[in-house]
Tab-separated table of C-alpha atoms and ligand atoms in Angstrom:
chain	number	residue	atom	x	y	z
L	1	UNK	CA	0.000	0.000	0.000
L	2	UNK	CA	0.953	3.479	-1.089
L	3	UNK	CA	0.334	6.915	0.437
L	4	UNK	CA	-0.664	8.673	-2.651
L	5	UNK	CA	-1.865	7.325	-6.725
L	6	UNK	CA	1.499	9.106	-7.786
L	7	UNK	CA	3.663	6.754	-5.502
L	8	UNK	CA	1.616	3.828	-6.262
L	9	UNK	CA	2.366	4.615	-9.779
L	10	UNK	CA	6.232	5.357	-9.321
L	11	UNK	CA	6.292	1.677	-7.968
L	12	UNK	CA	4.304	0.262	-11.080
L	13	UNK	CA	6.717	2.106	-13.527
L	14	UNK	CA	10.007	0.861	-11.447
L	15	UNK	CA	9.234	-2.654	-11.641
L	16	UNK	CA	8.833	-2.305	-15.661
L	17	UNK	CA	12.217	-0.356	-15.492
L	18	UNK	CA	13.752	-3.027	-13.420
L	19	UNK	CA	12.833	-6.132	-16.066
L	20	UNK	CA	13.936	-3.795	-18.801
L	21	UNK	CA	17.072	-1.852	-17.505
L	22	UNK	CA	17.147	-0.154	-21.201
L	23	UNK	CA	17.748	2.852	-19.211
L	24	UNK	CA	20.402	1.931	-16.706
L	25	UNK	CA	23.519	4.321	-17.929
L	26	UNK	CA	21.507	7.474	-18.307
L	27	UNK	CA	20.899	8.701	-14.343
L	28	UNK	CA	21.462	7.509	-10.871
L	29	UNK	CA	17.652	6.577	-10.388
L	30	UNK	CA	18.189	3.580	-12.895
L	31	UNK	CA	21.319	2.004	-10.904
L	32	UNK	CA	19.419	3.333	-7.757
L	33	UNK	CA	16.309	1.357	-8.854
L	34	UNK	CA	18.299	-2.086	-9.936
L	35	UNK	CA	19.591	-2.426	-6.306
L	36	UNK	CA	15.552	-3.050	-5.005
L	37	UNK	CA	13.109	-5.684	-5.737
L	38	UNK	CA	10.505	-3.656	-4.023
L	39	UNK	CA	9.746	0.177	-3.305
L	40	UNK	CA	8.438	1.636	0.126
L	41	UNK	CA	7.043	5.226	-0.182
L	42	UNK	CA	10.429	6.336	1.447
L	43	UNK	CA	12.510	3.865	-1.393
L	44	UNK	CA	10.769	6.436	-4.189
L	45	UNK	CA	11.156	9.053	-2.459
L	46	UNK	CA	14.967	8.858	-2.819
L	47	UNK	CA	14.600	7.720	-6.217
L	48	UNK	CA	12.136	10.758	-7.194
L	49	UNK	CA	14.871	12.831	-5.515
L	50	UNK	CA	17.685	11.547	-8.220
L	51	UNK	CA	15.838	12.371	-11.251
L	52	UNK	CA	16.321	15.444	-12.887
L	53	UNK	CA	13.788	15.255	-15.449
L	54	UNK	CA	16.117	15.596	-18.161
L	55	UNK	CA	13.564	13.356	-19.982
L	56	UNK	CA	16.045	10.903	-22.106
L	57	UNK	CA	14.338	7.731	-20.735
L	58	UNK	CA	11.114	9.314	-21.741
L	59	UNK	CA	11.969	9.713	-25.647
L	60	UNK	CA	14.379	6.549	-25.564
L	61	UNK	CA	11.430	4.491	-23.904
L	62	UNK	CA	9.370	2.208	-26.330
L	63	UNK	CA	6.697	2.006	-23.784
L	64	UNK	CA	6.257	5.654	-23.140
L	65	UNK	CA	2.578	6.963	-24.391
L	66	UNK	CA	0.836	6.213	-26.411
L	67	UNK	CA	1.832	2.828	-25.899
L	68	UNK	CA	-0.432	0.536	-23.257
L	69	UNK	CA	2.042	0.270	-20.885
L	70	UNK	CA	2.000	4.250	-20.408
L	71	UNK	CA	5.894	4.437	-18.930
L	72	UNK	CA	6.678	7.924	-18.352
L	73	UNK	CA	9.247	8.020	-15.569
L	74	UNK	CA	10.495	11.812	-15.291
L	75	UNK	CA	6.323	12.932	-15.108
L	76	UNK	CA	6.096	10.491	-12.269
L	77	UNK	CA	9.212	10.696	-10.310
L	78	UNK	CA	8.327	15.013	-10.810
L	79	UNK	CA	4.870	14.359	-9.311
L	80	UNK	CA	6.635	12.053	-6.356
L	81	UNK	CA	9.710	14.231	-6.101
L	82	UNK	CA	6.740	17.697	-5.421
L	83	UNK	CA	4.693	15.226	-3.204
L	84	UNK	CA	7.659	14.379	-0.867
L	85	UNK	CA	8.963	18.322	-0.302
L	86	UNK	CA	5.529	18.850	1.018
L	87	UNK	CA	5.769	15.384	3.259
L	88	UNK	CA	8.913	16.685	4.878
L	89	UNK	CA	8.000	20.097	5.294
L	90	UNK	CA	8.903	21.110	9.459
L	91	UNK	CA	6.849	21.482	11.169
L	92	UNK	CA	3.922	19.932	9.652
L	93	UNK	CA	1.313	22.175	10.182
L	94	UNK	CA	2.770	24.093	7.424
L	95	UNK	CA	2.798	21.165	4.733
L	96	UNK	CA	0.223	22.969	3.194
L	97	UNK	CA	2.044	26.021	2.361
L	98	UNK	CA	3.258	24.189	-0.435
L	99	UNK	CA	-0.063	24.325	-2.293
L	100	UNK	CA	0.064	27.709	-1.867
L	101	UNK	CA	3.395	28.850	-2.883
L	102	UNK	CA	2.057	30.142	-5.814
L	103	UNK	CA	3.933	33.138	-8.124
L	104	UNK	CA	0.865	35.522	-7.229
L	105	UNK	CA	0.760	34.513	-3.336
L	106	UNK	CA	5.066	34.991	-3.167
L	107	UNK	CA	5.172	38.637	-5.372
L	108	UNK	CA	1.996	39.941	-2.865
L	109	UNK	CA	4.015	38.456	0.469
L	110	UNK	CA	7.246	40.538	-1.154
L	111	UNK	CA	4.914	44.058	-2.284
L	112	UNK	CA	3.500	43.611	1.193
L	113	UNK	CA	6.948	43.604	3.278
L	114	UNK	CA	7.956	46.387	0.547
L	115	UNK	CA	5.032	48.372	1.577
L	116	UNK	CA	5.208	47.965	5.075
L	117	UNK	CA	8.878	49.386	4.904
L	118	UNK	CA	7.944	52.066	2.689
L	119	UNK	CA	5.263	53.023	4.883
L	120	UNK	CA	7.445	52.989	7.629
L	121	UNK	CA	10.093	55.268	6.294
L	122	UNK	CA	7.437	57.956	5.247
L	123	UNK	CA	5.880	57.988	8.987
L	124	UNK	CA	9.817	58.079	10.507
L	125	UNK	CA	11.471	60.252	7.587
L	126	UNK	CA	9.885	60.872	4.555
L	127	UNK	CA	13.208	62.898	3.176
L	128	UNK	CA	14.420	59.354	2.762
L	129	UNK	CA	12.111	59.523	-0.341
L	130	UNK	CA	13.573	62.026	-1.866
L	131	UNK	CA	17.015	62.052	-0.904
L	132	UNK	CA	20.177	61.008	-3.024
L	133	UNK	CA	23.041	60.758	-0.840
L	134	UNK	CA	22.736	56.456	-1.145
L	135	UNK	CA	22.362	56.038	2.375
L	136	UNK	CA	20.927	52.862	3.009
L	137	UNK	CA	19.926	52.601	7.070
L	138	UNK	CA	17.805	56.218	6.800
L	139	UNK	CA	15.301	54.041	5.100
L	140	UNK	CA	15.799	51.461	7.998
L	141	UNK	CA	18.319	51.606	10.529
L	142	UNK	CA	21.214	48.551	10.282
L	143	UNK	CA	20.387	47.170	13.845
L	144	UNK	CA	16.571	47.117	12.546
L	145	UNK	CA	17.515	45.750	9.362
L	146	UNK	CA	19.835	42.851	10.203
L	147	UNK	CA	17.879	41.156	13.135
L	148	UNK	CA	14.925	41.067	11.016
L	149	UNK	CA	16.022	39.445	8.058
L	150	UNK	CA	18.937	37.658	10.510
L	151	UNK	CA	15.561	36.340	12.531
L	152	UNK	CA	13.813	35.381	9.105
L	153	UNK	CA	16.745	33.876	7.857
L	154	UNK	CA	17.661	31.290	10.603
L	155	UNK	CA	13.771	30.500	10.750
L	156	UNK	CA	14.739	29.330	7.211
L	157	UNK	CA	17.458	27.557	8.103
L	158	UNK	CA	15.989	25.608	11.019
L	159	UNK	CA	13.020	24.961	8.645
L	160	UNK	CA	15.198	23.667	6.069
L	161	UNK	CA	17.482	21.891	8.407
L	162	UNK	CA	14.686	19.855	9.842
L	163	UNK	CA	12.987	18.858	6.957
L	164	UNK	CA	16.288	17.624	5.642
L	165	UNK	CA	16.434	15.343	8.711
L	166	UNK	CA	13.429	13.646	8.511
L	167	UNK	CA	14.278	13.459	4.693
L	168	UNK	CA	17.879	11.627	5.336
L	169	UNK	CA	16.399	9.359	8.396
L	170	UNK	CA	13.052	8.415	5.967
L	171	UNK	CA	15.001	7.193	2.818
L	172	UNK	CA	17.263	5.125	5.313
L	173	UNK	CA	20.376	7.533	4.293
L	174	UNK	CA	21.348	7.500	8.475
L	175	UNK	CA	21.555	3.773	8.764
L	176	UNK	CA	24.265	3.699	6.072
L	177	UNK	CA	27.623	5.024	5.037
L	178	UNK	CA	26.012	7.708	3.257
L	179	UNK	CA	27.341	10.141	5.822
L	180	UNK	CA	31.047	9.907	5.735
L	181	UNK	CA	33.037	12.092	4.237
L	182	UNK	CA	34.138	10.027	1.027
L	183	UNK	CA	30.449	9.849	0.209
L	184	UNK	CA	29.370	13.526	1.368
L	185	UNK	CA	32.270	14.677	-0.550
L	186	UNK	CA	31.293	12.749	-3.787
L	187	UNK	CA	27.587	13.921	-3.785
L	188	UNK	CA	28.594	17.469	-3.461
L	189	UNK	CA	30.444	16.952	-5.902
L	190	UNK	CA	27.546	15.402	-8.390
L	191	UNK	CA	25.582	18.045	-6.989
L	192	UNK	CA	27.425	21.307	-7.246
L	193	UNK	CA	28.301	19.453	-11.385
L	194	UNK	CA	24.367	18.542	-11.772
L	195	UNK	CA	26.276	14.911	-12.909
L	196	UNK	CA	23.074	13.648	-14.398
L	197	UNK	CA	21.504	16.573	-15.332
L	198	UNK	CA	22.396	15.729	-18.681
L	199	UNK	CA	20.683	12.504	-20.089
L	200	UNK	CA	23.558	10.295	-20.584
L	201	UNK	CA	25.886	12.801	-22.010
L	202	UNK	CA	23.308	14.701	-24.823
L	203	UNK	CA	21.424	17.077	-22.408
L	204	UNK	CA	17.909	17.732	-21.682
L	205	UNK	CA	15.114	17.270	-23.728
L	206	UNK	CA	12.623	19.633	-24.793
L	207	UNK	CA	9.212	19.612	-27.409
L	208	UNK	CA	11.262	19.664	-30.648
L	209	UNK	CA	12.739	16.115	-28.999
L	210	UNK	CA	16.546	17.858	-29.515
L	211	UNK	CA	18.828	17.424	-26.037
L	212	UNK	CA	20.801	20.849	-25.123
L	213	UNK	CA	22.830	21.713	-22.217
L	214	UNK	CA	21.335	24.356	-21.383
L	215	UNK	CA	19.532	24.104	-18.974
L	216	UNK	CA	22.755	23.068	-16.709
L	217	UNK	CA	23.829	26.353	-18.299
L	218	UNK	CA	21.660	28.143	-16.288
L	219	UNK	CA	20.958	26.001	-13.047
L	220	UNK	CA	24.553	27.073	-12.772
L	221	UNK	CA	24.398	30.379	-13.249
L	222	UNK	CA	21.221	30.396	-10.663
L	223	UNK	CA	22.857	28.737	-8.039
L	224	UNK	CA	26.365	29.716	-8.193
L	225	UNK	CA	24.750	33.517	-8.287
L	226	UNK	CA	23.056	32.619	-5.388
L	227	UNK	CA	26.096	31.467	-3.495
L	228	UNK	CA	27.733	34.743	-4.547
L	229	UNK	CA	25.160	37.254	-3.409
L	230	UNK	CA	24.857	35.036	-0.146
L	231	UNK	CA	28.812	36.093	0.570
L	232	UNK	CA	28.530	39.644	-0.356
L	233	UNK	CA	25.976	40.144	2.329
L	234	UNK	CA	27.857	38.071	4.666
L	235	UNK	CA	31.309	40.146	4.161
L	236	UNK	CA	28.929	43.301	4.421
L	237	UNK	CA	27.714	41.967	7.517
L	238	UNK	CA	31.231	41.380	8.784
L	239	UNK	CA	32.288	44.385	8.034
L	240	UNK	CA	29.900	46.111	9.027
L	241	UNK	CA	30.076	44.612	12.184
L	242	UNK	CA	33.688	43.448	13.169
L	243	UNK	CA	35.724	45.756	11.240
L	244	UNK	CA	33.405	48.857	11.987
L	245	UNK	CA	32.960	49.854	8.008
L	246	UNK	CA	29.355	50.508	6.959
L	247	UNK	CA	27.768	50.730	3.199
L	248	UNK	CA	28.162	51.662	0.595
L	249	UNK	CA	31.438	49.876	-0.423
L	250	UNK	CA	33.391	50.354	-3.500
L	251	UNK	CA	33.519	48.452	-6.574
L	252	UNK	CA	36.591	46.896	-6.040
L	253	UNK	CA	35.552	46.038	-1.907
L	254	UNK	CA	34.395	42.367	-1.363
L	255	UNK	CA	30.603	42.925	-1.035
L	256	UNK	CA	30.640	44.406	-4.588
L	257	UNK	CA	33.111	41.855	-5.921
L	258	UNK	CA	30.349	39.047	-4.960
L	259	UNK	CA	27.467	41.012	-5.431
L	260	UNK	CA	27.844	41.987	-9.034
L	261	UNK	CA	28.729	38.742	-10.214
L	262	UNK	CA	26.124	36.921	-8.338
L	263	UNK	CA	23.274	39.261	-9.352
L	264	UNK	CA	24.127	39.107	-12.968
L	265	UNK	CA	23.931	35.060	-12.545
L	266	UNK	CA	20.393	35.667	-10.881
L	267	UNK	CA	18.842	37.562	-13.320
L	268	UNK	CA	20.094	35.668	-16.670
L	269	UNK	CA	20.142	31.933	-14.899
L	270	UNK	CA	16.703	31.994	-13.969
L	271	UNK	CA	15.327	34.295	-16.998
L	272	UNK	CA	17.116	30.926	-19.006
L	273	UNK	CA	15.596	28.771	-16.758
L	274	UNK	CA	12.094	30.407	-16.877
L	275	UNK	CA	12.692	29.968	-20.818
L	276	UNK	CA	13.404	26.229	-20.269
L	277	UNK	CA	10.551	25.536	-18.472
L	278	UNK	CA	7.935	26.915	-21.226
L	279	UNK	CA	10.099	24.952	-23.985
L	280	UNK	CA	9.666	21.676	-22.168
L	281	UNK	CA	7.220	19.044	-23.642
L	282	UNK	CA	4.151	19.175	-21.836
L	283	UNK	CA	4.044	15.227	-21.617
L	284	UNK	CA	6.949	15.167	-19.136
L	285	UNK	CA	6.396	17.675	-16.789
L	286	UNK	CA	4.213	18.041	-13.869
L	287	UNK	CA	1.696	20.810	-14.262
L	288	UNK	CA	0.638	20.468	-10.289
L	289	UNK	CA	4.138	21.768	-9.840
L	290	UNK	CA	4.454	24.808	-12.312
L	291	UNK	CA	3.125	27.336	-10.238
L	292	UNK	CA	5.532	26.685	-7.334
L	293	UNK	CA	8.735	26.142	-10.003
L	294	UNK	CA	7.538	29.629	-11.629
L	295	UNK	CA	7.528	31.603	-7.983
L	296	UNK	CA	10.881	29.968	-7.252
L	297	UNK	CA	12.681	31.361	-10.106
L	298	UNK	CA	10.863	34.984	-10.177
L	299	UNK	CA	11.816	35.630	-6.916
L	300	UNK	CA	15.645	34.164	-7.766
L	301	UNK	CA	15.184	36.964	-10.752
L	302	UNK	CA	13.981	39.687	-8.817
L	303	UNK	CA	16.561	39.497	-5.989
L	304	UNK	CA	19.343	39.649	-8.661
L	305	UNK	CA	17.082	42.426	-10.632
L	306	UNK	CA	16.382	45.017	-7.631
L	307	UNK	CA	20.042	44.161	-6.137
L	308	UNK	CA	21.521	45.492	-9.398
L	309	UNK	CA	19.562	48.136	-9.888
L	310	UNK	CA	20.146	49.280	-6.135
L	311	UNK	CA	23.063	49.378	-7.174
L	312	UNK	CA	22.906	52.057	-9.785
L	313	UNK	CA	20.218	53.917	-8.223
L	314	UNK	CA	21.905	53.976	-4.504
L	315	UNK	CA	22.682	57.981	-5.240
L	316	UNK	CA	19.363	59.241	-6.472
L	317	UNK	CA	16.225	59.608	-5.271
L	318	UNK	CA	15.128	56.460	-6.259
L	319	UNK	CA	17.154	54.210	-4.018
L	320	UNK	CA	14.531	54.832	-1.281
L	321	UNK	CA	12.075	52.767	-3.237
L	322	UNK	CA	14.121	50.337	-5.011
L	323	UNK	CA	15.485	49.127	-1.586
L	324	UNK	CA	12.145	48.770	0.003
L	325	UNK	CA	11.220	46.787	-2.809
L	326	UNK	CA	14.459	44.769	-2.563
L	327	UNK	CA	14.258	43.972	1.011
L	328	UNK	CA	10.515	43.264	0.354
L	329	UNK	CA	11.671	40.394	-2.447
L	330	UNK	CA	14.335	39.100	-0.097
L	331	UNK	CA	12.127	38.665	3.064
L	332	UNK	CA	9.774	37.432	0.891
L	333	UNK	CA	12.324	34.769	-0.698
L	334	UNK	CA	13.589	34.043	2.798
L	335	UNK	CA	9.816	33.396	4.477
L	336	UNK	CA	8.887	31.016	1.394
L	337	UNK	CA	12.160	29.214	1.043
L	338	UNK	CA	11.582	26.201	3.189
L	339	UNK	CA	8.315	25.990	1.540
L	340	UNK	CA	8.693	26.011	-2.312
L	341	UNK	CA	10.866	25.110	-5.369
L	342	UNK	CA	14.483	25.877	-2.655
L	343	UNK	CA	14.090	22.844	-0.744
L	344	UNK	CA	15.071	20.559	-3.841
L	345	UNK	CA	19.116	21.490	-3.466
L	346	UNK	CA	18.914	19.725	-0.103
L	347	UNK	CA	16.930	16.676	-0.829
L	348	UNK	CA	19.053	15.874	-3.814
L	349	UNK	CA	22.236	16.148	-2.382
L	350	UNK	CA	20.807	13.589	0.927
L	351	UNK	CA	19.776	11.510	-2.242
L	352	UNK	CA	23.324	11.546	-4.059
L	353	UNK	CA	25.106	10.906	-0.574
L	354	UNK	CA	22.889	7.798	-0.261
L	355	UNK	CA	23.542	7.091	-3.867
L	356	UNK	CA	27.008	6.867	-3.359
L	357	UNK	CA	26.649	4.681	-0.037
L	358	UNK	CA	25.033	1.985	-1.615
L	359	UNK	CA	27.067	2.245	-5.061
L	360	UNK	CA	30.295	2.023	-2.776
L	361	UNK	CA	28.427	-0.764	-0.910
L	362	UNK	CA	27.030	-3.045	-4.048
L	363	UNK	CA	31.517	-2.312	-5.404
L	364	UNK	CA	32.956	-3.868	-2.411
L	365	UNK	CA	30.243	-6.392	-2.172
L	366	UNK	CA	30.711	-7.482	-5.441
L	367	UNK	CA	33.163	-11.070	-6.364
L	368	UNK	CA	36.152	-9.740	-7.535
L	369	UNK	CA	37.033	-9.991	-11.038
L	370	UNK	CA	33.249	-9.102	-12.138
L	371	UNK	CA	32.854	-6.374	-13.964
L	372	UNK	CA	32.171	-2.649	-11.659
Z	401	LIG	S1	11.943	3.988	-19.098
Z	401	LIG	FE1	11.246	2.494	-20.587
Z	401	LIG	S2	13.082	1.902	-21.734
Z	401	LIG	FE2	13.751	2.911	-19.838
Z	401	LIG	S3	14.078	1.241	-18.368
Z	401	LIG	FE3	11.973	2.007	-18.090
Z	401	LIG	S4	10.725	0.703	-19.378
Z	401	LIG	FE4	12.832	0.435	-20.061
Z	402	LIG	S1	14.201	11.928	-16.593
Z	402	LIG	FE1	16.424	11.849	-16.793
Z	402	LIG	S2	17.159	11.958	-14.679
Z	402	LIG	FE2	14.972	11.396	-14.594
Z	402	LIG	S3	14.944	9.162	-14.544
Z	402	LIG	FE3	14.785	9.774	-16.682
Z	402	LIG	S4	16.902	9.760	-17.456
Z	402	LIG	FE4	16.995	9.786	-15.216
């Protein structure tokens, strides 16, 4: 017995993959698969958590629709793989945000904390309005401003944290190898290279049935701009703080060094992405999950956007608004992050680490001399 019809039909599809094996060298989740004869919730869970829907074993698959059999593996594993960020959502009375992280509810949460700020500024100081001498904390003050979003931020990381855990423990990833450092190591690796992103070594697929790269292309350029904006306001922070040297810093100075850089990533990785996603065919994709995918990336997009143009408008009278509207996005993104699209960086790379456990497991386990 399965929890949901799109589990129960992840474990119908896996045991035609596992007679077949056609598909074995493409992605983990085929290797993955061929090491079970049968498949708990928590079993597809991991597996869901593999696949990238790069959708190779969907056009190389002679049973894919409209054949009987009705094999398509990256629309399942999708629907499984949504399904299972919403079971591990901490604490559970919030599973259900994940219905509701939406584009429309995520761009009202960040015009709301925009406005709020906004109105805040015009009751304290309206000159901030109006003024061009790119000083930040008269719109908030940087005590204000950094335990608010420091508060919001480790919410999300507890959040996050905690969800991971029951992840790990569920798919059996503590009872394993799958946390030493050989095997952490390896699946950051896989993860920060998005190893089987790429279909067996052609790339993903898309409605004209022609595999490109990408889509890797810009996953890269969305996360690694991520990372970087991440470390420009953690050196602001610390300099702010421990070396007693507010903002603005120059454009050689280590918050601008990240920050450019990283925003420039967010804004064309996830336009590219964005792109991607209205290119893919239909058949393969989960349309339960668009809305959710869609929110994820705008808000990627309009961090980078309103950082960079911040940025250029920090001396005129304009940078009052812009960074009300670019705290608003970033609370917002911080608030909705353990609920939405952000949560599948962490799942994954539990799934690769187990991945390589049991790959390093079936090696040694194997009689010597047969082939690895
Ligand atoms: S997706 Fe199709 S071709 Fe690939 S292993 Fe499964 S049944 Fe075989
Ligand atoms: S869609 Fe791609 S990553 Fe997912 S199972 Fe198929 S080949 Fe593997």
């Amino acid at each position: 017995m399965h929890g949901t019809d799109h589990l129960k039909e992840a474990e119908r599809l896996m045991t035609v993959c596992n007679s077949c094996r056609y598909c074995e060298g493409l992605c983990a989740v085929f290797p993955a698969m061929e090491l079970r004869r049968n498949f708990s919730d928590a079993d597809l869970n991991y597996l869901s958590n593999l696949c990238h829907s790069c959708g190779a074993c969907y056009v190389d698959c002679q049973f894919s629709p409209p054949h009987e059999y009705n094999v398509n593996v990256p629309k399942t594993l999708a629907q499984v793989r949504t399904d299972s960020y919403r079971a591990y959502a901490w604490p559970k009375m919030f599973q259900p945000l994940f219905d509701r992280n939406g584009l429309a509810i995520t761009i009202i949460t960040a015009l709301s904390v925009a406005s709020f700020i906004l109105g805040f500024a015009l009751w304290h100081d309206p000159a901030v309005l109006t003024t061009d001498s790119g000083q930040f904390y008269r719109l908030m003050p940087h005590n204000i401003m950094a335990a608010l979003f420091g508060a919001v931020a480790l919410y999300a990381i507890l959040a996050l944290v905690m969800g991971f855990r029951i992840f790990w423990k569920e798919i059996g990833a503590g009872s394993v190898s799958a946390g030493s450092g050989t095997t952490l190591w390896q699946a950051g690796k896989d993860a920060a290279g998005l190893r089987y992103l790429d279909g067996g070594g052609v790339g993903c697929y898309n409605e004209d049935e022609k595999p490109t790269d990408r889509r890797r292309l810009y996953h890269h350029m969305t996360f690694y701009g991520f990372i970087l904006c991440f470390a420009a306001t953690t050196t602001g922070t610390f300099l702010h703080y421990f070396l007693d040297w507010p903002a603005p810093y120059g454009w050689t100075e280590l918050p601008k060094l990240f920050g450019i850089p990283g925003g420039i990533g967010l804004v064309i990785g996830p336009l590219g992405l964005l792109r991607a996603k209205f290119t893919r065919e239909r058949d393969m994709t989960d349309p339960a999950k668009f809305g959710m995918d869609t929110a994820f990336l705008a808000m990627m997009l309009l961090t980078g956007l309103t950082g960079l143009l911040l940025m250029v408008l920090r001396d005129t009278p304009a940078m009052g608004v812009t960074l009300a509207i670019h705290l608003g996005v970033v609370f917002a993104l911080f608030l909705t992050m353990p609920y939405g699209k952000f949560v599948h960086g962490l799942y994954r790379f539990g799934a690769l680490a187990l991945y390589a456990a049991e790959q390093k497991a079936d090696r040694a386990a194997a009689p010597s001399g047969s082939p690895s």
